[in-house]
Short mmCIF file of C-alpha atoms in Angstrom, two decimals:
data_model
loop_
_atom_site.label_atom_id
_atom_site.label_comp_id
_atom_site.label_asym_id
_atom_site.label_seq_id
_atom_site.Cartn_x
_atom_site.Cartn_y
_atom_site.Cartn_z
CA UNK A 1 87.59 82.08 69.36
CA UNK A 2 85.64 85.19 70.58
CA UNK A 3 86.22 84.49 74.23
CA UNK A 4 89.94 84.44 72.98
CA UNK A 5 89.65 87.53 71.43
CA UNK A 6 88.04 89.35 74.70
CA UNK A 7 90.57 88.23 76.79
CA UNK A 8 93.15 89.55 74.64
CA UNK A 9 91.83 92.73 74.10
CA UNK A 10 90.80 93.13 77.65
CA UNK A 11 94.43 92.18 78.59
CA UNK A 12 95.99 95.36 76.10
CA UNK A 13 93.07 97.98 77.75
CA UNK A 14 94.17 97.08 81.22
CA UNK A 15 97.83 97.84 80.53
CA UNK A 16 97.30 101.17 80.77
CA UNK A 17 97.74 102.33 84.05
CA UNK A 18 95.34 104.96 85.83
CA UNK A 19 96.17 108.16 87.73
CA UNK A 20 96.00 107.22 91.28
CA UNK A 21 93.84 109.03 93.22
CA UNK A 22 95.75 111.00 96.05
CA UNK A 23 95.47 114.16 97.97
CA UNK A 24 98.29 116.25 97.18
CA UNK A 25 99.50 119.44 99.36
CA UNK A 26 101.79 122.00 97.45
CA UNK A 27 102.29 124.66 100.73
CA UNK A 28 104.37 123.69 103.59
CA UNK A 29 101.69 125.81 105.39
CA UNK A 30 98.54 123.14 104.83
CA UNK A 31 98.24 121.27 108.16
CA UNK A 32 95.66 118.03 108.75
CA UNK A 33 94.00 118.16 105.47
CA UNK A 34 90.99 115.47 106.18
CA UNK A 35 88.27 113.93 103.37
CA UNK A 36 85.35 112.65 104.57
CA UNK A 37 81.67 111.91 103.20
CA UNK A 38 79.26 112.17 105.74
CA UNK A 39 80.68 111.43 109.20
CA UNK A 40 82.43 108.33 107.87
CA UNK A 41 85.69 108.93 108.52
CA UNK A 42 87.46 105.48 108.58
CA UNK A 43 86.14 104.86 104.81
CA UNK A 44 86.86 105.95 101.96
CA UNK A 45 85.16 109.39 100.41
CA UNK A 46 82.61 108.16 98.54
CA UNK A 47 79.12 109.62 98.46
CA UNK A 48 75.61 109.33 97.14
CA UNK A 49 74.42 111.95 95.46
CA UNK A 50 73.66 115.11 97.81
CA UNK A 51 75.31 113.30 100.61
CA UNK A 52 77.54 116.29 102.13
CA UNK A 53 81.76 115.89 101.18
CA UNK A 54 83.78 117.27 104.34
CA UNK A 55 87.20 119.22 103.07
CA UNK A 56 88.87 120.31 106.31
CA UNK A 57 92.15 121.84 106.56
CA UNK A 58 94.57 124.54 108.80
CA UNK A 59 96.47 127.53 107.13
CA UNK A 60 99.89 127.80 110.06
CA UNK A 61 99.38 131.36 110.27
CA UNK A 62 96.73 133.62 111.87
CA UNK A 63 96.75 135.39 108.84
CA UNK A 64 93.58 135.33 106.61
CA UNK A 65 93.69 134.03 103.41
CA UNK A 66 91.55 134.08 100.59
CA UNK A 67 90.98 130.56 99.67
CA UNK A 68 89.10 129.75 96.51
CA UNK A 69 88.42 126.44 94.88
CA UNK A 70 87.57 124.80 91.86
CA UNK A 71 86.13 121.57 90.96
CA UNK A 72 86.40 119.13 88.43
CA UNK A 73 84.54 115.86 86.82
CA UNK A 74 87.54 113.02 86.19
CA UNK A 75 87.26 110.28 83.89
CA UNK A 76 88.01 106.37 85.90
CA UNK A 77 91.96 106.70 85.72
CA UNK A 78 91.40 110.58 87.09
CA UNK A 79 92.04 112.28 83.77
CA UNK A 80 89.52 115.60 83.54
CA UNK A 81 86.65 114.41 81.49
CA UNK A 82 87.17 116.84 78.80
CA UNK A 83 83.90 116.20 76.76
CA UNK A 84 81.49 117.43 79.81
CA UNK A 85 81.10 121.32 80.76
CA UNK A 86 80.40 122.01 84.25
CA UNK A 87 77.12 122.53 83.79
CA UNK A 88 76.87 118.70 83.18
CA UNK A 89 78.06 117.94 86.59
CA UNK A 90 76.93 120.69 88.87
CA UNK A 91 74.64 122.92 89.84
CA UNK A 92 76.17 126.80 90.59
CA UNK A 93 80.00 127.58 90.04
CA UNK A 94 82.55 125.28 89.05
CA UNK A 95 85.34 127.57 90.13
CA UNK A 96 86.32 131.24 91.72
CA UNK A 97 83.82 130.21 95.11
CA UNK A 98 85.50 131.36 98.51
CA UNK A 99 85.95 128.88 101.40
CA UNK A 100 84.49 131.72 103.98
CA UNK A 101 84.06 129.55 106.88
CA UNK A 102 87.28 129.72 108.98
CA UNK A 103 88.38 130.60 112.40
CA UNK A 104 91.37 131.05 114.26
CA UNK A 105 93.42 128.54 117.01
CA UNK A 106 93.15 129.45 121.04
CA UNK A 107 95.27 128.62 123.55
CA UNK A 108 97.41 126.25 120.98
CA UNK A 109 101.69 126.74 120.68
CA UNK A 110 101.16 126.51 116.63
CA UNK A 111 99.29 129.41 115.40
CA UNK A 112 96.74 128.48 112.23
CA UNK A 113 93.66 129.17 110.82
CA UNK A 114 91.13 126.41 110.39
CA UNK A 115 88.72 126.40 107.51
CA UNK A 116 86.81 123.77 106.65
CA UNK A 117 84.41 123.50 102.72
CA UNK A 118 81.03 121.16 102.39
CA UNK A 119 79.96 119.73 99.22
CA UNK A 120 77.10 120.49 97.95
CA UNK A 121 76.79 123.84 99.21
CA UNK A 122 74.70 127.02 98.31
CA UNK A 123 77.08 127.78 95.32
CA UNK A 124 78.04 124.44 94.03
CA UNK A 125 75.39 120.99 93.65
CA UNK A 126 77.04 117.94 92.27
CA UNK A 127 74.47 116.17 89.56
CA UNK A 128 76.31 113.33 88.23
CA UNK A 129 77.96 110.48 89.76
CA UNK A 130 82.01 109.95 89.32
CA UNK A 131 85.41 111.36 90.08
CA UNK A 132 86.09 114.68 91.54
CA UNK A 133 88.99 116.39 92.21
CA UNK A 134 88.45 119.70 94.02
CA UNK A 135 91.83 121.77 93.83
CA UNK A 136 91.89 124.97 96.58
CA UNK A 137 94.39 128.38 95.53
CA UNK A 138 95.20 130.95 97.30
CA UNK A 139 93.55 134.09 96.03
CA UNK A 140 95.99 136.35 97.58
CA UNK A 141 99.12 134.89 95.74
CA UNK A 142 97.88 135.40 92.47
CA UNK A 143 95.52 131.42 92.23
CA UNK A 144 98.59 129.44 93.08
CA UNK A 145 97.27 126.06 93.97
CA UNK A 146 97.99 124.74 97.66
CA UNK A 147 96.45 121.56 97.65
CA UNK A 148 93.83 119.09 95.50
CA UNK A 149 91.49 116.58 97.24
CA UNK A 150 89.51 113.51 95.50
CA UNK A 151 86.64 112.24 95.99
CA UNK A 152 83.91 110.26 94.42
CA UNK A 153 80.03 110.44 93.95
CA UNK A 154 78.17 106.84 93.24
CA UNK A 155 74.73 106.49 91.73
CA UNK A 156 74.18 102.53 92.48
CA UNK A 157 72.53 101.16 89.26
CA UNK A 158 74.49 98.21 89.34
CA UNK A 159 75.30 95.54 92.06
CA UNK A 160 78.91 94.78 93.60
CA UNK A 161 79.95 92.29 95.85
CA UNK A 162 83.47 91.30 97.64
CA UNK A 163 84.62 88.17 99.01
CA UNK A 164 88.02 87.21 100.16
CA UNK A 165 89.95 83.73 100.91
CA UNK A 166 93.36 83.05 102.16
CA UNK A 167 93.37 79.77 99.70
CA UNK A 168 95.49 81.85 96.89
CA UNK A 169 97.44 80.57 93.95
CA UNK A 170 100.48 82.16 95.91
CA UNK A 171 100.39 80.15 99.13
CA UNK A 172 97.42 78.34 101.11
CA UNK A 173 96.77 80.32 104.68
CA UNK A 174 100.62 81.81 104.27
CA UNK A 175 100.97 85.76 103.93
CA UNK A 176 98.42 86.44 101.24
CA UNK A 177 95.07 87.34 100.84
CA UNK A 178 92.84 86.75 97.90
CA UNK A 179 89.83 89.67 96.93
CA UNK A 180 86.87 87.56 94.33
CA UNK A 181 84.26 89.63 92.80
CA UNK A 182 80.78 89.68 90.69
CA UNK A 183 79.05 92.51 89.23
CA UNK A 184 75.28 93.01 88.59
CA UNK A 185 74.24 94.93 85.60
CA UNK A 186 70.81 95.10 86.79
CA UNK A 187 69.12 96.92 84.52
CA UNK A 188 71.37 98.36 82.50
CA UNK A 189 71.89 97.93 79.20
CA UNK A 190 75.86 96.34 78.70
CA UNK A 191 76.65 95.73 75.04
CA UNK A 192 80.22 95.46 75.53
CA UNK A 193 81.90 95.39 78.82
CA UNK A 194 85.06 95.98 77.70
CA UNK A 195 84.60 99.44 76.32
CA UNK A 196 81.86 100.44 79.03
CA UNK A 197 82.98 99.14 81.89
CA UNK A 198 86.00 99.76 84.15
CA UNK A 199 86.91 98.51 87.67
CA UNK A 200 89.32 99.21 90.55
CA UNK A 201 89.81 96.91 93.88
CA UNK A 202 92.04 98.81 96.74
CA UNK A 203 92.90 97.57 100.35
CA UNK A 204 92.35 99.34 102.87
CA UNK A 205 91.59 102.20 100.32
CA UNK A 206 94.95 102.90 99.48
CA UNK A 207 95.68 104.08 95.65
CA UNK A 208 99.43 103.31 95.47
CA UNK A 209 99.28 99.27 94.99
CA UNK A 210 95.01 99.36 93.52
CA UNK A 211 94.32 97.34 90.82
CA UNK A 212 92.97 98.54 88.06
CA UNK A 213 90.68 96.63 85.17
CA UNK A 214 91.72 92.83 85.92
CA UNK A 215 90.54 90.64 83.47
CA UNK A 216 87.35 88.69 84.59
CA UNK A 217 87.18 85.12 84.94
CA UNK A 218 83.57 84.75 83.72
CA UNK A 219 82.04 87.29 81.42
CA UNK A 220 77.59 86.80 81.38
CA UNK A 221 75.40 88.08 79.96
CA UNK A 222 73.74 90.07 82.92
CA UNK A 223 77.52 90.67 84.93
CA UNK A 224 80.81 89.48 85.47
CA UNK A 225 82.71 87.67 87.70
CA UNK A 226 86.50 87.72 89.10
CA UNK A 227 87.29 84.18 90.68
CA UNK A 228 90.89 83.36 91.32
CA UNK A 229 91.97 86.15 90.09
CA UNK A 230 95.69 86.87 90.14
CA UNK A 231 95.38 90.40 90.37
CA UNK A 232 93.67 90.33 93.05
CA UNK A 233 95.85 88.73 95.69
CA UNK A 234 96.92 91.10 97.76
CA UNK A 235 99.78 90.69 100.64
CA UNK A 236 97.81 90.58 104.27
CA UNK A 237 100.49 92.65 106.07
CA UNK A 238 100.11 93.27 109.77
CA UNK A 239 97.29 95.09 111.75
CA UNK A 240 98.44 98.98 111.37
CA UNK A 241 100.07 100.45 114.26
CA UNK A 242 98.23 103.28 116.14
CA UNK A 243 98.85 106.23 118.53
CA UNK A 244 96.74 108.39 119.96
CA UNK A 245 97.80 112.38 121.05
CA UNK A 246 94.95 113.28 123.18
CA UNK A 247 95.99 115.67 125.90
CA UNK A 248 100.06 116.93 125.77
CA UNK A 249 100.69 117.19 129.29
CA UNK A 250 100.38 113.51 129.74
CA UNK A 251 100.85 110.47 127.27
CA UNK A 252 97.75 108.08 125.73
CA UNK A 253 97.58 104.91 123.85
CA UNK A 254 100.37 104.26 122.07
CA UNK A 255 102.62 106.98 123.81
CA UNK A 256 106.09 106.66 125.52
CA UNK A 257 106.34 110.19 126.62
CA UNK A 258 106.08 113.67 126.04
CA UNK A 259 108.62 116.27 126.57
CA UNK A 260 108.47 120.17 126.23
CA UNK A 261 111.50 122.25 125.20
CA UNK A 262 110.19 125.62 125.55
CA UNK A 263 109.21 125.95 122.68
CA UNK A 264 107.26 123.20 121.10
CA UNK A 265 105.88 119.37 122.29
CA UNK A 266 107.70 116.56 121.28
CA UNK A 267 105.75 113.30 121.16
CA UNK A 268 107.91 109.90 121.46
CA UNK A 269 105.65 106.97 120.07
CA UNK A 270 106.38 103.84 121.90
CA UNK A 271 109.76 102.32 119.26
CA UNK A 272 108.30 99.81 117.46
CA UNK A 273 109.59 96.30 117.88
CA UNK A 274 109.68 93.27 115.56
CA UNK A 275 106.23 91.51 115.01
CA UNK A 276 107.18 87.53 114.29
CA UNK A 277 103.76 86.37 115.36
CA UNK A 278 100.37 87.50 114.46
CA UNK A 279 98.10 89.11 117.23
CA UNK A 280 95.01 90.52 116.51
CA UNK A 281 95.14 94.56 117.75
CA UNK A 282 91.97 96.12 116.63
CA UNK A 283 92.75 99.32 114.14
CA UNK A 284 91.71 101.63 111.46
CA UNK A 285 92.97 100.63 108.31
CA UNK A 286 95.06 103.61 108.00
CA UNK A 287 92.51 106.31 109.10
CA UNK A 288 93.11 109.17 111.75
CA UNK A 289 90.75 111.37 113.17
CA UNK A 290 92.01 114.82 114.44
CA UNK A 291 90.24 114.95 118.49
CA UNK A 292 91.24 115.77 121.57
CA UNK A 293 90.16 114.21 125.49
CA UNK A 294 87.35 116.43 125.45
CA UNK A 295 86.75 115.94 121.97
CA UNK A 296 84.95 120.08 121.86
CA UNK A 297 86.58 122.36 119.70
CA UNK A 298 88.67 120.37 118.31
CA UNK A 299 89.09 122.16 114.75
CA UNK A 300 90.79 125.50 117.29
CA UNK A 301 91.71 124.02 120.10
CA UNK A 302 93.83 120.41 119.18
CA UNK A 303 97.90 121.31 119.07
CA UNK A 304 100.67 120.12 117.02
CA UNK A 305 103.43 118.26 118.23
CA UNK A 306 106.53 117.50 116.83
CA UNK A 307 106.15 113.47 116.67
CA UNK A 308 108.83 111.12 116.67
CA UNK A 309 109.07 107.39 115.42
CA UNK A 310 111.32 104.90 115.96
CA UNK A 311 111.22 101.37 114.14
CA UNK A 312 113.52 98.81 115.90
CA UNK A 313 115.96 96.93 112.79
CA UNK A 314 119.40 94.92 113.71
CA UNK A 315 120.39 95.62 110.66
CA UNK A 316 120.14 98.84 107.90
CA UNK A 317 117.45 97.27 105.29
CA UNK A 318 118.22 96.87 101.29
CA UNK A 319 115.51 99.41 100.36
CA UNK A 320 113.78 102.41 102.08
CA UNK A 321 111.11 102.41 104.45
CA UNK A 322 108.34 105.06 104.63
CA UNK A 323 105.82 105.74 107.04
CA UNK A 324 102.34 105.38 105.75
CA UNK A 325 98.54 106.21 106.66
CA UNK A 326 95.84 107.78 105.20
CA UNK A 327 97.40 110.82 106.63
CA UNK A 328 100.08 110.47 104.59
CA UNK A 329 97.92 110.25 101.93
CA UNK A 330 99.78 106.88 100.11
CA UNK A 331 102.69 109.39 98.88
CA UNK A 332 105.90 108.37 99.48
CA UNK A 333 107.55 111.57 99.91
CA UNK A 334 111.24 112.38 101.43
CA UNK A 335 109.25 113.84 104.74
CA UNK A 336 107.95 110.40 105.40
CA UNK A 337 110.65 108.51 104.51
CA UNK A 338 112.89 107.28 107.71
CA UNK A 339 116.85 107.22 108.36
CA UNK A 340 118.92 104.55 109.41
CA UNK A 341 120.95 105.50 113.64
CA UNK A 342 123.94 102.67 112.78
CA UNK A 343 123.85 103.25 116.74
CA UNK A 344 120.66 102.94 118.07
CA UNK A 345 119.79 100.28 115.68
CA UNK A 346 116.93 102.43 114.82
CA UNK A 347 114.74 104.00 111.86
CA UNK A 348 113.85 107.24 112.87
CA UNK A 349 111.86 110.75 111.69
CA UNK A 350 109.94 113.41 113.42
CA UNK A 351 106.72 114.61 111.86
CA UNK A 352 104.25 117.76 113.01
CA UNK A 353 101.27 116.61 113.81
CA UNK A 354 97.89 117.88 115.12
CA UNK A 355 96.31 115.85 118.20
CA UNK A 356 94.02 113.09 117.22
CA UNK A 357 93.95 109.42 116.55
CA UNK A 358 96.69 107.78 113.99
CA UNK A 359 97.03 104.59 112.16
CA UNK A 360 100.37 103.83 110.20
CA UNK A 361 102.52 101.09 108.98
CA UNK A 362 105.59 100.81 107.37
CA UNK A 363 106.86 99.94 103.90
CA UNK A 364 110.24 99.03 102.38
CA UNK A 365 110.82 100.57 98.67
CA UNK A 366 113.31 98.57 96.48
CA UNK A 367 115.19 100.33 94.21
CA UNK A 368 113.32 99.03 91.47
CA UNK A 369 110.29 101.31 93.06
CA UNK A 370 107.96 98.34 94.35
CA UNK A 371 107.32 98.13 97.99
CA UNK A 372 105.70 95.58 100.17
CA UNK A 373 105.49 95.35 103.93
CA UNK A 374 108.56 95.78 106.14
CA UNK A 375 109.60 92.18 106.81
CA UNK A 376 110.23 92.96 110.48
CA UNK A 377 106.23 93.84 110.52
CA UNK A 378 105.00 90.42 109.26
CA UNK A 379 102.83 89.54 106.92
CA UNK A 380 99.66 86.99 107.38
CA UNK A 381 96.95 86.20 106.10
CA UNK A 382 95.04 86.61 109.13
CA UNK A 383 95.21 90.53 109.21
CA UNK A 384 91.96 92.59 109.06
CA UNK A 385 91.85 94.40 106.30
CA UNK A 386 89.14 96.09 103.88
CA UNK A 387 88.95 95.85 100.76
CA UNK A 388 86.46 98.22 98.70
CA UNK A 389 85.86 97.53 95.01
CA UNK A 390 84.45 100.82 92.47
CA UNK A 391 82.75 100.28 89.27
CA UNK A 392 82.55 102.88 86.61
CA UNK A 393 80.48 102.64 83.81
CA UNK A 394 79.94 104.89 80.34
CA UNK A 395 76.95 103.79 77.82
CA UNK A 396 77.40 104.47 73.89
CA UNK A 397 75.83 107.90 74.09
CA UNK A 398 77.67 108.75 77.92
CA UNK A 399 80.86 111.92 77.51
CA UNK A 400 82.20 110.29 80.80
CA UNK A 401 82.44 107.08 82.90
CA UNK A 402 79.86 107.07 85.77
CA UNK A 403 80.48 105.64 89.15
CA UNK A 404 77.71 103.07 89.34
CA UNK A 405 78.61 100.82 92.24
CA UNK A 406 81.01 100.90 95.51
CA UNK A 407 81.03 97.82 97.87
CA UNK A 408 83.49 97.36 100.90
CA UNK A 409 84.33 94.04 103.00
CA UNK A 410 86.84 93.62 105.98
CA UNK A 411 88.39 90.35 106.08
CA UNK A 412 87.46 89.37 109.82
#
């Protein structure tokens, strides 16, 4: 009867759905806004404690501005923890400290200003482990907002590991890929998991489709375990298509051709075709790295382009499709969303971009709001993918949920 119990009450706490965790630009005048914790920049932003947090971005103007920023401690489902001050999770200033390290583009078409922001920093320390969401205004305009980042700081006192198999309850080695899990305690004290501990599995660190607190299969008394778990079957997709803009006058990987109008580039990816067969094409998992052939200078020196993409269809889809990459930062907004030529048999957009490396894929939104991979892309279970599982964790006498664990696999 108590396991019944559990189960049901852990069912009814995981209805409730967290705030994703997404980037979010409010000024058409943010370029290339990048996250990155150490020099990791294919993984997710998560750091240990005094590891340094990378926030780099471009203002479109040669104008100075007087950035400022703020940052905040967020509960598991990125809610502000409203219990803690800032002096509970930082050293210095929580808010009001200028981003003073900037300089300007040379030699680039687009004019912009790059600045870039490292946490910690002489002004600002992180102590505790958790969410953060860091939120940059513009000084000049009165603290509007321009953009938020997220980010998160572990302190490991519990263990976390990740396994997959393609043997799930929805097929056996068809289009679907199955995440199992088991938490350590270790040595800390868990007198009810239910209240103290929360969980989230992504792929390929992507917030939109993450699942948040699945009920565990086997609940001990030193961890649990997630074994043929439902919510945790995920659909394998395709390998993520990639491009790479490293030098304007000629194209790279992934490049049909570029063409110059006087005024600005314009980059032609190579149209992508239909994909009825899996082949292995080694990617990112939706990461991009701003860089240039020379890879110097590349915060002043890398251009934008105006980028166009072209995904081959017979027929107009029942849905929309969306491009999407970390870049993109898993928001399906009407920029990335692509239009239907009834002539060229063709989904199309054109995006500015700055040079670099670029994964992306796309996705078809019903109108119910639930997307999946683009049937034309494929979907096996034999795509690489990562999978990274966080663990949060808040004892009786905790004001907020701790990040305690991070793991990460790649299903190769």
């Amino acid at each position: 009867m108590r396991t019944k119990i559990f189960t049901l009450v852990w069912l009814l706490a995981s209805v409730t759905v967290a705030v994703a965790q997404r980037h979010e630009i409010m000024s058409s005048r943010i370029g290339a806004l990048q996250v990155m914790a150490g020099d990791r920049w294919t993984d997710m932003p998560v750091a240990s404690l005094g590891e340094t947090i990378h926030i780099d971005f471009d203002d479109l103007t040669h104008d100075y501005t007087r950035y400022t920023y703020k940052i905040e401690h967020c509960e598991a489902d990125w809610t502000p923890s409203e219990e803690l001050f800032s002096s509970d999770y930082l050293q210095g200033f929580a808010e009001g400290n200028v981003i003073d390290n900037y300089e300007i583009s040379e030699g680039t078409y687009m004019l912009y200003t790059h600045y870039s922001l490292n946490i910690p920093n002489d002004l600002c320390r992180l102590t505790m482990s958790g969410n953060y969401r860091l939120t940059v205004m513009d000084e000049n305009a009165g603290d509007v907002p321009v953009f938020t980042v997220c980010f998160m700081i572990v302190e490991p006192t519990m263990g976390v590991s990740l396994e997959w198999t393609d043997n799930t309850d929805a097929d056996i080695r068809g289009r679907h890929q199955q995440i199992e899990m088991q938490l350590s305690y270790g040595n800390v004290a868990v007198t009810n998991p239910l209240e103290q501990i929360k969980t989230v599995v992504l792929q390929n660190g992507r917030w939109d489709n993450a699942r948040h607190n699945a009920r565990p299969q086997y609940v001990m008394n030193d961890g649990l375990r997630w074994q043929h778990c439902r919510e945790y079957i995920f659909d394998g997709g395709n390998e993520y298509r990639k491009f790479e803009m490293l030098d304007l006058t000629h194209p790279t990987m992934g490049i049909d051709h570029i063409s110059w109008d006087g005024e600005h580039y314009h980059v032609y990816v190579f149209p992508d075709e239909p994909r009825p067969n899996y082949i292995y094409d080694e990617d990112a998992n939706s990461a991009f790295l701003i860089r240039n052939s020379d890879y110097t200078d590349i915060n002043t020196t890398c251009d934008y382009a105006l980028v166009h993409f072209r995904m081959v269809s017979p027929e107009r889809l029942d849905g929309d499709v969306y491009l999407n990459g970390a870049w993109t930062n898993d928001r399906l907004l009407p920029e990335y969303r692509l239009e239907y030529d009834d002539g060229e048999h063709v989904y199309e957009t054109t995006l500015w971009l700055k040079q670099g490396y670029y994964n992306y894929q796309y996705l078809l939104v019903d109108a119910q709001g639930a997307f999946h991979p683009v049937p034309s892309e494929g979907n096996f279970y034999q795509t690489e993918n990562s999978y990274q599982a966080l663990v949060y964790y808040r004892s009786d006498g905790d004001r907020a949920d701790r990040l305690v664990a991070y793991a990460s696999i790649t299903t190769e």
